[in-house]
């Protein structure tokens, strides 16, 4: 079963959420890609490289690092985190250019289709931890029922001051 929440957060909201999360639980942040078969660990949800933010990241428990499955994509020249069998939560920053703010999501699955083509449940420890992270995210943001998503306090203040929220496809959201 999959669990997902869509949200709008500015980099400030992201930093505030990361601090709250660090107060409640231990976790590591992984980039979706790695030059080796080992996941690449970074120190911030707002991690950027060469002036560009990484949009595909994962959260994981440090004790689950060895259980993360990587897939080699030789044509691209890197390894990719396989989120289905891995004990990870997909979590990325929202695209933000100062003029518009796009959505992102928190997403994880409890079960996955194993190599024997049978549904396999992820560990109970991971499921409890992922639910705690998901709950903290929802409690940290404001629910927008009309759009079925959440918004951070700084993002809401930015919108109230004239900032523009956009959809996944870049279309403006009108109020």
Short mmCIF file of N, CA and C in Angstrom, two decimals:
data_model
loop_
_atom_site.label_atom_id
_atom_site.label_comp_id
_atom_site.label_asym_id
_atom_site.label_seq_id
_atom_site.Cartn_x
_atom_site.Cartn_y
_atom_site.Cartn_z
N UNK A 1 0.84 -1.18 0.00
CA UNK A 1 0.00 0.00 0.00
C UNK A 1 0.88 1.24 0.00
N UNK A 2 0.52 2.23 -0.81
CA UNK A 2 1.28 3.46 -0.88
C UNK A 2 0.67 4.57 -0.04
N UNK A 3 1.51 5.46 0.44
CA UNK A 3 1.09 6.61 1.24
C UNK A 3 1.72 7.84 0.61
N UNK A 4 0.91 8.88 0.42
CA UNK A 4 1.40 10.08 -0.25
C UNK A 4 0.73 11.32 0.31
N UNK A 5 1.51 12.38 0.40
CA UNK A 5 0.98 13.71 0.67
C UNK A 5 1.71 14.68 -0.25
N UNK A 6 0.92 15.51 -0.94
CA UNK A 6 1.48 16.57 -1.79
C UNK A 6 1.57 17.84 -0.96
N UNK A 7 2.61 18.64 -1.24
CA UNK A 7 2.80 19.85 -0.45
C UNK A 7 3.52 20.94 -1.24
N UNK A 8 3.40 22.15 -0.70
CA UNK A 8 4.15 23.31 -1.18
C UNK A 8 4.96 23.83 0.00
N UNK A 9 6.28 23.85 -0.16
CA UNK A 9 7.16 24.37 0.88
C UNK A 9 8.26 25.19 0.23
N UNK A 10 8.56 26.32 0.82
CA UNK A 10 9.72 27.10 0.39
C UNK A 10 10.96 26.45 0.99
N UNK A 11 12.16 26.85 0.57
CA UNK A 11 13.37 26.33 1.22
C UNK A 11 13.36 26.57 2.74
N UNK A 12 12.80 27.71 3.18
CA UNK A 12 12.72 27.97 4.63
C UNK A 12 11.81 26.93 5.29
N UNK A 13 10.65 26.68 4.71
CA UNK A 13 9.76 25.65 5.25
C UNK A 13 10.47 24.30 5.31
N UNK A 14 11.21 23.99 4.27
CA UNK A 14 11.93 22.71 4.20
C UNK A 14 12.95 22.62 5.34
N UNK A 15 13.69 23.72 5.57
CA UNK A 15 14.65 23.73 6.67
C UNK A 15 13.97 23.59 8.03
N UNK A 16 12.84 24.27 8.20
CA UNK A 16 12.09 24.17 9.45
C UNK A 16 11.59 22.74 9.67
N UNK A 17 11.08 22.11 8.62
CA UNK A 17 10.60 20.73 8.74
C UNK A 17 11.77 19.80 9.07
N UNK A 18 12.90 19.99 8.40
CA UNK A 18 14.06 19.13 8.67
C UNK A 18 14.48 19.25 10.14
N UNK A 19 14.50 20.46 10.69
CA UNK A 19 14.86 20.64 12.10
C UNK A 19 13.86 19.92 13.01
N UNK A 20 12.57 20.07 12.75
CA UNK A 20 11.55 19.37 13.55
C UNK A 20 11.73 17.86 13.47
N UNK A 21 11.98 17.39 12.27
CA UNK A 21 12.16 15.95 12.08
C UNK A 21 13.38 15.44 12.83
N UNK A 22 14.47 16.19 12.80
CA UNK A 22 15.69 15.77 13.53
C UNK A 22 15.47 15.75 15.03
N UNK A 23 14.55 16.58 15.53
CA UNK A 23 14.22 16.57 16.96
C UNK A 23 13.45 15.31 17.34
N UNK A 24 12.73 14.72 16.38
CA UNK A 24 11.83 13.59 16.67
C UNK A 24 12.40 12.22 16.31
N UNK A 25 13.30 12.18 15.32
CA UNK A 25 13.79 10.88 14.87
C UNK A 25 15.15 11.02 14.20
N UNK A 26 15.84 9.92 14.09
CA UNK A 26 17.12 9.88 13.40
C UNK A 26 16.86 9.48 11.95
N UNK A 27 17.49 10.15 11.01
CA UNK A 27 17.32 9.81 9.60
C UNK A 27 18.51 10.29 8.79
N UNK A 28 18.62 9.74 7.60
CA UNK A 28 19.62 10.18 6.63
C UNK A 28 18.89 10.59 5.36
N UNK A 29 19.57 11.43 4.58
CA UNK A 29 19.01 11.93 3.33
C UNK A 29 19.85 11.37 2.20
N UNK A 30 19.20 10.75 1.23
CA UNK A 30 19.89 10.13 0.10
C UNK A 30 19.50 10.83 -1.19
N UNK A 31 20.46 10.97 -2.07
CA UNK A 31 20.13 11.43 -3.42
C UNK A 31 19.64 10.24 -4.22
N UNK A 32 18.81 10.48 -5.20
CA UNK A 32 18.26 9.39 -6.01
C UNK A 32 19.32 8.70 -6.85
N UNK A 33 20.37 9.44 -7.21
CA UNK A 33 21.44 8.91 -8.06
C UNK A 33 22.75 8.84 -7.29
N UNK A 34 23.58 7.89 -7.69
CA UNK A 34 24.91 7.75 -7.11
C UNK A 34 25.87 7.27 -8.20
N UNK A 35 27.13 7.72 -8.17
CA UNK A 35 28.09 7.22 -9.16
C UNK A 35 28.55 5.78 -8.85
N UNK A 36 28.20 5.28 -7.64
CA UNK A 36 28.59 3.93 -7.24
C UNK A 36 27.35 3.15 -6.82
N UNK A 37 27.55 1.90 -6.47
CA UNK A 37 26.44 1.06 -6.03
C UNK A 37 25.99 1.36 -4.61
N UNK A 38 26.65 2.28 -3.95
CA UNK A 38 26.25 2.70 -2.60
C UNK A 38 25.43 3.98 -2.69
N UNK A 39 24.37 4.08 -1.90
CA UNK A 39 23.57 5.31 -1.91
C UNK A 39 24.44 6.51 -1.51
N UNK A 40 24.14 7.65 -2.08
CA UNK A 40 24.87 8.88 -1.78
C UNK A 40 24.13 9.66 -0.70
N UNK A 41 24.75 9.82 0.46
CA UNK A 41 24.16 10.49 1.61
C UNK A 41 24.57 11.96 1.58
N UNK A 42 23.59 12.86 1.81
CA UNK A 42 23.86 14.29 1.89
C UNK A 42 23.34 14.82 3.23
N UNK A 43 23.66 16.07 3.54
CA UNK A 43 23.38 16.58 4.87
C UNK A 43 22.15 17.47 5.00
N UNK A 44 21.42 17.72 3.92
CA UNK A 44 20.30 18.65 4.00
C UNK A 44 19.22 18.34 2.97
N UNK A 45 17.97 18.56 3.36
CA UNK A 45 16.88 18.44 2.39
C UNK A 45 16.98 19.51 1.31
N UNK A 46 17.65 20.62 1.63
CA UNK A 46 17.85 21.71 0.67
C UNK A 46 19.17 21.56 -0.09
N UNK A 47 19.71 20.35 -0.16
CA UNK A 47 21.00 20.12 -0.82
C UNK A 47 20.96 20.56 -2.28
N UNK A 48 21.98 21.32 -2.66
CA UNK A 48 22.18 21.74 -4.05
C UNK A 48 23.58 21.34 -4.47
N UNK A 49 23.76 21.17 -5.76
CA UNK A 49 25.07 20.84 -6.30
C UNK A 49 25.28 21.64 -7.58
N UNK A 50 26.41 22.28 -7.68
CA UNK A 50 26.71 23.13 -8.84
C UNK A 50 25.61 24.18 -9.05
N UNK A 51 25.09 24.71 -7.93
CA UNK A 51 24.08 25.75 -7.99
C UNK A 51 22.67 25.29 -8.32
N UNK A 52 22.47 23.98 -8.43
CA UNK A 52 21.14 23.46 -8.77
C UNK A 52 20.65 22.51 -7.68
N UNK A 53 19.38 22.68 -7.27
CA UNK A 53 18.85 21.77 -6.24
C UNK A 53 18.62 20.37 -6.80
N UNK A 54 18.78 19.38 -5.92
CA UNK A 54 18.43 18.00 -6.27
C UNK A 54 16.97 17.81 -5.91
N UNK A 55 16.16 17.43 -6.89
CA UNK A 55 14.74 17.28 -6.65
C UNK A 55 14.33 15.87 -6.23
N UNK A 56 15.14 14.88 -6.49
CA UNK A 56 14.77 13.52 -6.11
C UNK A 56 15.67 13.05 -4.99
N UNK A 57 15.08 13.00 -3.80
CA UNK A 57 15.79 12.58 -2.60
C UNK A 57 14.95 11.55 -1.87
N UNK A 58 15.60 10.86 -0.96
CA UNK A 58 14.92 9.88 -0.13
C UNK A 58 15.35 10.06 1.32
N UNK A 59 14.43 9.75 2.23
CA UNK A 59 14.73 9.68 3.64
C UNK A 59 14.81 8.22 4.02
N UNK A 60 15.73 7.90 4.92
CA UNK A 60 15.87 6.53 5.38
C UNK A 60 16.38 6.53 6.82
N UNK A 61 16.14 5.44 7.49
CA UNK A 61 16.72 5.26 8.82
C UNK A 61 18.18 4.85 8.63
N UNK A 62 19.11 5.37 9.44
CA UNK A 62 20.52 4.99 9.27
C UNK A 62 20.74 3.48 9.32
N UNK A 63 19.99 2.79 10.17
CA UNK A 63 20.17 1.34 10.29
C UNK A 63 19.66 0.58 9.07
N UNK A 64 18.95 1.24 8.16
CA UNK A 64 18.45 0.60 6.95
C UNK A 64 19.35 0.85 5.73
N UNK A 65 20.44 1.57 5.90
CA UNK A 65 21.28 1.94 4.76
C UNK A 65 21.72 0.72 3.95
N UNK A 66 22.10 -0.37 4.61
CA UNK A 66 22.55 -1.56 3.88
C UNK A 66 21.42 -2.29 3.17
N UNK A 67 20.16 -1.99 3.51
CA UNK A 67 19.02 -2.66 2.88
C UNK A 67 18.52 -1.91 1.64
N UNK A 68 19.13 -0.77 1.33
CA UNK A 68 18.67 0.01 0.18
C UNK A 68 19.20 -0.61 -1.11
N UNK A 69 18.29 -0.84 -2.03
CA UNK A 69 18.62 -1.49 -3.29
C UNK A 69 18.92 -0.42 -4.35
N UNK A 70 20.04 -0.58 -5.02
CA UNK A 70 20.45 0.34 -6.09
C UNK A 70 20.41 -0.43 -7.41
N UNK A 71 20.00 0.27 -8.47
CA UNK A 71 19.95 -0.32 -9.81
C UNK A 71 20.92 0.44 -10.71
N UNK A 72 21.76 -0.29 -11.39
CA UNK A 72 22.72 0.34 -12.29
C UNK A 72 22.05 0.67 -13.62
N UNK A 73 22.23 1.91 -14.05
CA UNK A 73 21.74 2.36 -15.35
C UNK A 73 22.96 2.73 -16.19
N UNK A 74 23.57 1.74 -16.85
CA UNK A 74 24.83 2.00 -17.55
C UNK A 74 24.72 3.06 -18.64
N UNK A 75 23.57 3.13 -19.32
CA UNK A 75 23.41 4.12 -20.38
C UNK A 75 23.41 5.56 -19.82
N UNK A 76 23.01 5.73 -18.55
CA UNK A 76 23.06 7.03 -17.90
C UNK A 76 24.36 7.24 -17.11
N UNK A 77 25.04 6.16 -16.78
CA UNK A 77 26.30 6.26 -16.06
C UNK A 77 26.16 6.44 -14.56
N UNK A 78 25.05 5.98 -13.98
CA UNK A 78 24.89 6.09 -12.54
C UNK A 78 24.02 4.96 -12.00
N UNK A 79 23.94 4.91 -10.69
CA UNK A 79 23.09 3.96 -9.97
C UNK A 79 21.90 4.73 -9.43
N UNK A 80 20.73 4.09 -9.33
CA UNK A 80 19.48 4.73 -8.95
C UNK A 80 18.87 3.99 -7.75
N UNK A 81 18.39 4.72 -6.76
CA UNK A 81 17.71 4.10 -5.62
C UNK A 81 16.41 3.46 -6.10
N UNK A 82 16.22 2.21 -5.78
CA UNK A 82 14.99 1.50 -6.10
C UNK A 82 14.06 1.61 -4.89
N UNK A 83 13.10 2.50 -4.97
CA UNK A 83 12.28 2.79 -3.79
C UNK A 83 11.29 1.69 -3.45
N UNK A 84 10.88 0.90 -4.42
CA UNK A 84 9.87 -0.12 -4.14
C UNK A 84 10.36 -1.14 -3.10
N UNK A 85 11.49 -1.81 -3.33
CA UNK A 85 11.90 -2.77 -2.31
C UNK A 85 12.66 -2.12 -1.15
N UNK A 86 13.16 -0.92 -1.32
CA UNK A 86 14.00 -0.28 -0.31
C UNK A 86 13.18 0.39 0.79
N UNK A 87 13.71 0.38 2.02
CA UNK A 87 13.03 1.05 3.13
C UNK A 87 13.32 2.55 3.10
N UNK A 88 12.69 3.25 2.17
CA UNK A 88 12.93 4.68 1.98
C UNK A 88 11.61 5.42 1.79
N UNK A 89 11.66 6.72 2.03
CA UNK A 89 10.55 7.63 1.77
C UNK A 89 11.02 8.61 0.71
N UNK A 90 10.29 8.72 -0.38
CA UNK A 90 10.60 9.73 -1.40
C UNK A 90 10.21 11.09 -0.83
N UNK A 91 11.14 12.05 -0.93
CA UNK A 91 10.87 13.37 -0.37
C UNK A 91 11.77 14.38 -1.06
N UNK A 92 11.17 15.28 -1.81
CA UNK A 92 11.99 16.25 -2.52
C UNK A 92 11.54 17.66 -2.27
N UNK A 93 12.41 18.62 -2.56
CA UNK A 93 12.01 20.02 -2.42
C UNK A 93 11.06 20.42 -3.54
N UNK A 94 10.33 21.48 -3.30
CA UNK A 94 9.42 22.01 -4.30
C UNK A 94 10.19 22.91 -5.26
N UNK A 95 9.95 22.80 -6.56
CA UNK A 95 10.59 23.69 -7.52
C UNK A 95 10.22 25.15 -7.19
N UNK A 96 11.24 25.97 -6.98
CA UNK A 96 11.01 27.36 -6.57
C UNK A 96 12.04 28.25 -7.24
N UNK A 97 11.56 29.22 -8.00
CA UNK A 97 12.48 30.12 -8.70
C UNK A 97 12.33 31.57 -8.25
N UNK A 98 11.61 31.79 -7.16
CA UNK A 98 11.36 33.14 -6.68
C UNK A 98 10.13 33.77 -7.29
N UNK A 99 9.67 33.24 -8.42
CA UNK A 99 8.46 33.75 -9.09
C UNK A 99 7.30 32.77 -8.94
N UNK A 100 7.61 31.48 -8.92
CA UNK A 100 6.58 30.47 -8.78
C UNK A 100 7.10 29.33 -7.91
N UNK A 101 6.17 28.67 -7.26
CA UNK A 101 6.47 27.55 -6.37
C UNK A 101 5.64 26.36 -6.82
N UNK A 102 6.33 25.27 -7.18
CA UNK A 102 5.65 24.05 -7.61
C UNK A 102 5.52 23.05 -6.48
N UNK A 103 4.72 22.02 -6.67
CA UNK A 103 4.48 21.02 -5.63
C UNK A 103 5.56 19.95 -5.58
N UNK A 104 5.59 19.28 -4.45
CA UNK A 104 6.39 18.08 -4.30
C UNK A 104 5.55 17.09 -3.49
N UNK A 105 6.17 15.99 -3.07
CA UNK A 105 5.40 15.01 -2.32
C UNK A 105 6.28 14.21 -1.39
N UNK A 106 5.65 13.65 -0.40
CA UNK A 106 6.23 12.61 0.44
C UNK A 106 5.50 11.34 -0.01
N UNK A 107 6.26 10.27 -0.27
CA UNK A 107 5.65 9.04 -0.77
C UNK A 107 6.46 7.83 -0.31
N UNK A 108 5.75 6.82 0.15
CA UNK A 108 6.40 5.55 0.47
C UNK A 108 5.39 4.41 0.33
N UNK A 109 5.91 3.22 0.24
CA UNK A 109 5.06 2.03 0.16
C UNK A 109 5.37 1.10 1.31
N UNK A 110 4.34 0.40 1.78
CA UNK A 110 4.48 -0.59 2.85
C UNK A 110 4.86 -1.96 2.31
N UNK A 111 4.42 -2.23 1.07
CA UNK A 111 4.66 -3.54 0.46
C UNK A 111 5.21 -3.34 -0.95
N UNK A 112 5.79 -4.39 -1.46
CA UNK A 112 6.33 -4.36 -2.82
C UNK A 112 6.25 -5.76 -3.41
N UNK A 113 6.29 -5.83 -4.72
CA UNK A 113 6.26 -7.11 -5.42
C UNK A 113 7.67 -7.68 -5.42
N UNK A 114 7.85 -8.79 -4.69
CA UNK A 114 9.16 -9.39 -4.55
C UNK A 114 9.59 -10.17 -5.77
N UNK A 115 10.83 -10.69 -5.75
CA UNK A 115 11.34 -11.42 -6.90
C UNK A 115 10.55 -12.69 -7.22
N UNK A 116 9.84 -13.22 -6.21
CA UNK A 116 9.01 -14.41 -6.43
C UNK A 116 7.60 -14.04 -6.90
N UNK A 117 7.41 -12.74 -7.23
CA UNK A 117 6.13 -12.20 -7.72
C UNK A 117 5.04 -12.24 -6.64
N UNK A 118 5.47 -12.29 -5.37
CA UNK A 118 4.55 -12.25 -4.23
C UNK A 118 4.69 -10.90 -3.55
N UNK A 119 3.58 -10.39 -2.99
CA UNK A 119 3.65 -9.14 -2.26
C UNK A 119 4.41 -9.35 -0.97
N UNK A 120 5.38 -8.48 -0.72
CA UNK A 120 6.25 -8.57 0.44
C UNK A 120 6.11 -7.30 1.26
N UNK A 121 5.95 -7.47 2.56
CA UNK A 121 5.79 -6.32 3.44
C UNK A 121 7.16 -5.82 3.91
N UNK A 122 7.34 -4.51 3.91
CA UNK A 122 8.56 -3.93 4.46
C UNK A 122 8.53 -4.11 5.98
N UNK A 123 9.67 -3.95 6.63
CA UNK A 123 9.76 -4.23 8.06
C UNK A 123 8.80 -3.36 8.88
N UNK A 124 8.36 -3.91 9.99
CA UNK A 124 7.48 -3.16 10.87
C UNK A 124 8.16 -1.90 11.39
N UNK A 125 9.47 -2.00 11.69
CA UNK A 125 10.20 -0.83 12.18
C UNK A 125 10.19 0.29 11.13
N UNK A 126 10.40 -0.06 9.86
CA UNK A 126 10.35 0.96 8.81
C UNK A 126 8.94 1.54 8.70
N UNK A 127 7.93 0.69 8.68
CA UNK A 127 6.55 1.18 8.51
C UNK A 127 6.16 2.15 9.63
N UNK A 128 6.52 1.83 10.86
CA UNK A 128 6.22 2.72 11.99
C UNK A 128 6.97 4.04 11.84
N UNK A 129 8.24 3.96 11.48
CA UNK A 129 9.05 5.17 11.31
C UNK A 129 8.49 6.03 10.18
N UNK A 130 8.17 5.42 9.05
CA UNK A 130 7.64 6.17 7.90
C UNK A 130 6.32 6.84 8.26
N UNK A 131 5.47 6.15 8.98
CA UNK A 131 4.20 6.74 9.40
C UNK A 131 4.46 7.94 10.32
N UNK A 132 5.44 7.82 11.21
CA UNK A 132 5.78 8.94 12.11
C UNK A 132 6.26 10.15 11.31
N UNK A 133 7.11 9.92 10.31
CA UNK A 133 7.61 11.01 9.46
C UNK A 133 6.44 11.65 8.71
N UNK A 134 5.59 10.82 8.14
CA UNK A 134 4.44 11.31 7.38
C UNK A 134 3.51 12.14 8.27
N UNK A 135 3.23 11.65 9.46
CA UNK A 135 2.37 12.37 10.40
C UNK A 135 2.99 13.71 10.79
N UNK A 136 4.29 13.73 11.04
CA UNK A 136 4.96 14.98 11.39
C UNK A 136 4.88 15.99 10.26
N UNK A 137 5.03 15.53 9.03
CA UNK A 137 4.90 16.43 7.88
C UNK A 137 3.51 17.07 7.88
N UNK A 138 2.48 16.24 8.00
CA UNK A 138 1.12 16.76 7.94
C UNK A 138 0.82 17.71 9.09
N UNK A 139 1.37 17.43 10.28
CA UNK A 139 1.15 18.32 11.42
C UNK A 139 1.94 19.63 11.29
N UNK A 140 3.00 19.62 10.50
CA UNK A 140 3.86 20.80 10.33
C UNK A 140 3.33 21.77 9.28
N UNK A 141 2.38 21.32 8.47
CA UNK A 141 1.87 22.12 7.36
C UNK A 141 0.37 22.34 7.52
N UNK A 142 -0.15 23.28 6.76
CA UNK A 142 -1.58 23.56 6.76
C UNK A 142 -2.25 22.78 5.63
N UNK A 143 -3.35 22.11 5.93
CA UNK A 143 -4.12 21.35 4.94
C UNK A 143 -4.96 22.31 4.12
N UNK A 144 -4.92 22.15 2.79
CA UNK A 144 -5.74 22.94 1.88
C UNK A 144 -6.74 21.98 1.24
N UNK A 145 -7.89 21.85 1.86
CA UNK A 145 -8.88 20.86 1.41
C UNK A 145 -9.31 21.07 -0.03
N UNK A 146 -9.45 22.31 -0.45
CA UNK A 146 -9.93 22.56 -1.82
C UNK A 146 -8.94 22.09 -2.88
N UNK A 147 -7.67 21.94 -2.50
CA UNK A 147 -6.66 21.48 -3.47
C UNK A 147 -6.07 20.11 -3.10
N UNK A 148 -6.52 19.55 -1.99
CA UNK A 148 -6.03 18.25 -1.52
C UNK A 148 -4.51 18.22 -1.39
N UNK A 149 -3.97 19.26 -0.77
CA UNK A 149 -2.53 19.30 -0.53
C UNK A 149 -2.25 20.10 0.74
N UNK A 150 -0.99 20.23 1.08
CA UNK A 150 -0.55 20.94 2.26
C UNK A 150 0.32 22.11 1.83
N UNK A 151 0.44 23.11 2.74
CA UNK A 151 1.30 24.25 2.45
C UNK A 151 2.02 24.68 3.72
N UNK A 152 3.30 25.04 3.57
CA UNK A 152 4.09 25.51 4.69
C UNK A 152 3.76 26.96 5.04
N UNK A 153 4.09 27.37 6.26
CA UNK A 153 3.79 28.73 6.72
C UNK A 153 4.51 29.77 5.87
N UNK A 154 5.77 29.55 5.54
CA UNK A 154 6.50 30.53 4.73
C UNK A 154 5.95 30.57 3.31
N UNK A 155 5.59 29.41 2.78
CA UNK A 155 4.99 29.37 1.43
C UNK A 155 3.67 30.13 1.42
N UNK A 156 2.87 29.96 2.46
CA UNK A 156 1.59 30.67 2.52
C UNK A 156 1.82 32.18 2.62
N UNK A 157 2.81 32.59 3.43
CA UNK A 157 3.11 34.03 3.54
C UNK A 157 3.59 34.57 2.20
N UNK A 158 4.39 33.78 1.47
CA UNK A 158 4.89 34.18 0.16
C UNK A 158 3.72 34.34 -0.83
N UNK A 159 2.78 33.39 -0.80
CA UNK A 159 1.59 33.48 -1.66
C UNK A 159 0.76 34.70 -1.29
N UNK A 160 0.56 34.91 0.02
CA UNK A 160 -0.22 36.05 0.48
C UNK A 160 0.40 37.38 0.05
N UNK A 161 1.72 37.38 -0.14
CA UNK A 161 2.43 38.59 -0.58
C UNK A 161 2.49 38.70 -2.11
N UNK A 162 1.84 37.77 -2.82
CA UNK A 162 1.77 37.85 -4.28
C UNK A 162 2.49 36.75 -5.02
N UNK A 163 3.09 35.79 -4.31
CA UNK A 163 3.76 34.66 -4.97
C UNK A 163 2.76 33.75 -5.66
N UNK A 164 3.23 33.01 -6.67
CA UNK A 164 2.34 32.18 -7.49
C UNK A 164 2.62 30.69 -7.30
N UNK A 165 1.62 29.95 -6.84
CA UNK A 165 1.72 28.49 -6.82
C UNK A 165 1.39 27.97 -8.20
N UNK A 166 2.09 26.90 -8.62
CA UNK A 166 1.82 26.28 -9.91
C UNK A 166 1.60 24.79 -9.73
N UNK A 167 0.99 24.17 -10.74
CA UNK A 167 0.76 22.73 -10.74
C UNK A 167 2.04 22.01 -11.15
N UNK A 168 1.97 20.69 -11.19
CA UNK A 168 3.12 19.88 -11.66
C UNK A 168 3.56 20.28 -13.07
N UNK A 169 2.61 20.73 -13.87
CA UNK A 169 2.91 21.09 -15.26
C UNK A 169 3.25 22.57 -15.42
N UNK A 170 3.31 23.30 -14.31
CA UNK A 170 3.67 24.71 -14.38
C UNK A 170 2.52 25.66 -14.59
N UNK A 171 1.29 25.14 -14.59
CA UNK A 171 0.12 25.99 -14.77
C UNK A 171 -0.19 26.72 -13.47
N UNK A 172 -0.46 28.02 -13.53
CA UNK A 172 -0.79 28.77 -12.30
C UNK A 172 -2.04 28.22 -11.62
N UNK A 173 -2.00 28.23 -10.30
CA UNK A 173 -3.18 27.87 -9.51
C UNK A 173 -3.85 29.17 -9.12
N UNK A 174 -5.10 29.27 -9.45
CA UNK A 174 -5.86 30.48 -9.09
C UNK A 174 -6.67 30.22 -7.85
N UNK A 175 -6.84 31.21 -7.06
CA UNK A 175 -7.54 31.09 -5.78
C UNK A 175 -8.99 31.38 -5.94
#
